[in-house]
Short mmCIF file of C-alpha atoms in Angstrom, two decimals:
data_model
loop_
_atom_site.label_atom_id
_atom_site.label_comp_id
_atom_site.label_asym_id
_atom_site.label_seq_id
_atom_site.Cartn_x
_atom_site.Cartn_y
_atom_site.Cartn_z
CA UNK A 116 172.07 299.02 52.59
CA UNK A 117 174.77 301.21 54.26
CA UNK A 118 176.87 300.54 57.24
CA UNK A 119 177.27 302.98 59.98
CA UNK A 120 180.32 304.48 58.20
CA UNK A 121 178.01 305.49 55.41
CA UNK A 122 179.67 303.22 52.78
CA UNK A 123 177.67 300.71 50.93
CA UNK A 124 178.05 297.02 52.01
CA UNK A 125 179.01 294.61 49.39
CA UNK A 126 178.55 290.83 48.98
CA UNK A 127 181.59 288.84 49.82
CA UNK A 128 182.48 288.97 53.47
CA UNK A 129 181.64 292.69 54.04
CA UNK A 130 184.68 293.99 52.00
CA UNK A 131 184.41 297.74 51.06
CA UNK A 132 185.96 297.11 47.50
CA UNK A 133 184.23 295.80 44.60
CA UNK A 134 184.52 292.02 44.22
CA UNK A 135 185.44 290.74 40.79
CA UNK A 136 183.91 287.89 38.93
CA UNK A 137 186.13 284.98 37.92
CA UNK A 138 186.26 286.42 34.33
CA UNK A 139 187.88 289.59 35.49
CA UNK A 140 184.97 292.11 35.43
CA UNK A 141 184.13 294.12 38.37
CA UNK A 142 181.01 293.48 40.15
CA UNK A 143 178.54 296.13 41.13
CA UNK A 144 177.86 296.73 44.83
CA UNK A 145 174.99 294.53 45.94
CA UNK A 146 172.48 295.24 48.68
CA UNK A 147 172.76 292.67 51.36
CA UNK A 148 170.06 292.18 54.07
CA UNK A 149 171.36 291.12 57.36
CA UNK A 150 168.78 289.39 59.62
CA UNK A 151 170.50 290.00 62.92
CA UNK A 152 168.35 292.67 64.66
CA UNK A 153 171.51 293.83 66.53
CA UNK A 154 173.28 294.69 63.33
CA UNK A 155 173.56 298.43 62.71
CA UNK A 156 170.73 299.28 64.96
CA UNK A 157 170.53 302.63 66.55
CA UNK A 158 170.69 302.62 70.29
CA UNK A 159 167.74 303.98 72.33
CA UNK A 160 167.85 307.80 72.22
CA UNK A 161 170.31 308.03 69.34
CA UNK A 162 167.70 308.62 66.70
CA UNK A 163 167.93 311.03 63.81
CA UNK A 164 166.48 314.56 64.13
CA UNK A 165 162.92 315.02 62.79
CA UNK A 166 163.64 318.19 60.88
CA UNK A 167 162.65 320.67 63.65
CA UNK A 168 165.81 320.15 65.67
CA UNK A 169 164.06 317.51 67.93
CA UNK A 170 164.64 313.78 68.00
CA UNK A 171 162.29 311.80 65.94
CA UNK A 172 159.93 309.52 67.75
CA UNK A 173 160.79 305.84 67.85
CA UNK A 174 157.52 304.82 66.43
CA UNK A 175 153.76 305.14 66.64
CA UNK A 176 153.30 302.25 68.89
CA UNK A 177 155.82 303.61 71.45
CA UNK A 178 154.20 306.99 71.32
CA UNK A 179 150.66 305.56 71.89
CA UNK A 180 151.73 303.48 74.85
CA UNK A 181 154.26 305.90 76.20
CA UNK A 182 156.75 302.93 76.20
CA UNK A 183 160.26 302.99 74.89
CA UNK A 184 163.09 300.51 74.31
CA UNK A 185 164.44 301.20 77.83
CA UNK A 186 161.29 299.93 79.30
CA UNK A 187 161.52 296.84 77.41
CA UNK A 188 165.10 296.19 78.64
CA UNK A 189 164.11 296.91 82.16
CA UNK A 190 161.21 294.46 81.91
CA UNK A 191 163.69 291.81 80.51
CA UNK A 192 166.12 292.43 83.27
CA UNK A 193 163.40 291.89 85.81
CA UNK A 194 162.31 288.57 84.29
CA UNK A 195 162.93 285.25 85.90
CA UNK A 196 164.66 284.05 82.81
CA UNK A 197 167.28 286.87 83.00
CA UNK A 198 167.84 286.42 86.61
CA UNK A 199 168.33 282.64 86.03
CA UNK A 200 171.05 283.38 83.49
CA UNK A 201 172.80 285.78 85.96
CA UNK A 202 172.46 283.34 88.79
CA UNK A 203 174.09 280.56 86.66
CA UNK A 204 176.96 282.94 85.68
CA UNK A 205 177.53 283.95 89.39
CA UNK A 206 177.44 280.35 90.64
CA UNK A 207 180.28 279.63 88.34
CA UNK A 208 182.44 282.62 88.29
CA UNK A 209 182.49 283.68 91.89
CA UNK A 210 183.90 280.36 93.29
CA UNK A 211 186.20 280.04 90.14
CA UNK A 212 187.69 283.40 90.60
CA UNK A 213 188.14 282.73 94.30
CA UNK A 214 189.92 279.50 93.71
CA UNK A 215 192.06 280.86 90.98
CA UNK A 216 193.03 284.04 92.87
CA UNK A 217 193.77 281.95 96.01
CA UNK A 218 196.11 279.76 93.81
CA UNK A 219 197.92 282.76 92.43
CA UNK A 220 198.29 284.45 95.82
CA UNK A 221 199.53 281.27 97.41
CA UNK A 222 202.13 280.87 94.60
CA UNK A 223 203.45 284.42 95.14
CA UNK A 224 203.36 284.19 98.92
CA UNK A 225 205.18 280.77 98.83
CA UNK A 226 207.75 282.19 96.37
CA UNK A 227 208.65 285.15 98.58
CA UNK A 228 208.41 283.60 101.98
CA UNK A 229 209.74 280.19 101.31
CA UNK A 230 212.46 280.40 98.69
CA UNK A 231 214.14 277.17 100.06
CA UNK A 232 211.01 275.21 99.19
CA UNK A 233 210.54 276.72 95.76
CA UNK A 234 214.20 276.07 95.09
CA UNK A 235 213.95 272.25 95.94
CA UNK A 236 214.86 270.26 92.90
CA UNK A 237 212.15 267.78 91.60
CA UNK A 238 213.71 266.32 88.38
CA UNK A 239 217.12 267.52 87.17
CA UNK A 240 217.13 271.31 86.84
CA UNK A 241 213.28 271.49 87.32
CA UNK A 242 212.43 272.73 90.78
CA UNK A 243 209.07 273.28 92.70
CA UNK A 244 208.86 277.04 91.64
CA UNK A 245 209.05 276.06 87.84
CA UNK A 246 206.37 273.46 88.27
CA UNK A 247 204.24 275.88 90.20
CA UNK A 248 204.78 278.63 87.58
CA UNK A 249 203.81 276.26 84.77
CA UNK A 250 200.80 275.10 86.88
CA UNK A 251 199.54 278.78 86.77
CA UNK A 252 199.53 278.60 83.08
CA UNK A 253 197.81 275.31 83.04
CA UNK A 254 195.19 276.28 85.53
CA UNK A 255 194.49 279.46 83.42
CA UNK A 256 193.73 277.36 80.34
CA UNK A 257 191.76 274.85 82.37
CA UNK A 258 189.54 277.63 83.95
CA UNK A 259 189.05 279.19 80.46
CA UNK A 260 188.05 275.77 79.05
CA UNK A 261 185.73 275.11 81.93
CA UNK A 262 184.15 278.66 81.60
CA UNK A 263 183.45 278.25 78.02
CA UNK A 264 182.03 274.87 78.46
CA UNK A 265 179.78 276.01 81.24
CA UNK A 266 178.69 279.04 79.29
CA UNK A 267 177.85 276.77 76.29
CA UNK A 268 175.96 274.07 78.31
CA UNK A 269 174.12 276.32 80.90
CA UNK A 270 173.80 279.96 79.72
CA UNK A 271 174.20 280.53 75.99
CA UNK A 272 170.92 279.07 74.86
CA UNK A 273 168.88 280.94 77.42
CA UNK A 274 170.86 284.25 76.71
CA UNK A 275 170.25 283.96 73.04
CA UNK A 276 166.51 283.32 73.68
CA UNK A 277 166.39 286.51 75.89
CA UNK A 278 168.14 288.41 73.18
CA UNK A 279 165.73 287.56 70.47
CA UNK A 280 162.81 288.06 72.69
CA UNK A 281 164.06 291.42 73.62
CA UNK A 282 164.53 292.23 69.81
CA UNK A 283 160.95 291.22 69.14
CA UNK A 284 159.62 293.41 71.81
CA UNK A 285 161.60 296.45 70.70
CA UNK A 286 160.65 295.75 67.08
CA UNK A 287 156.93 295.89 68.11
CA UNK A 288 157.58 299.31 69.40
CA UNK A 289 158.46 300.60 66.07
CA UNK A 290 155.68 298.93 64.25
CA UNK A 291 157.61 295.79 63.04
CA UNK A 292 159.65 297.67 60.55
CA UNK A 293 163.36 296.98 60.00
#
């Protein structure tokens, strides 16, 4: 199997040099089959030429139905499952960004309009501005953690199911070959 760069893929983490055995002999390149349907697949409309200068058709099923991969993606985008994934994403991200942006703007505005408040000492040499600045870093990490957790618990499984369903539908267009 060849990569998109035209070089053969080898066993051992995808390196492009021969992998030696423990006894010092060089191993020959080994064909490796990757089962991920997204791996090295051509995008819709990026097929090879058919020899006459035209683009080769996607597959016999696609020609018979007059249906292409773009139609599959539009169908998936319109599905209730896809809309649910997008709704869950928006319900988390829009309020989160609003809160985070307000906190950031509040910090900047307070630092410029109330320097006396920001210079007020809290403990020793630590003042309000230092605590608020460190709070910016802390809330960045907390927001990132919350986003990843939300994605893992509420969106990743549904998105992965959509991905595989989409690949099955597009694979049917080309007659099940890979």
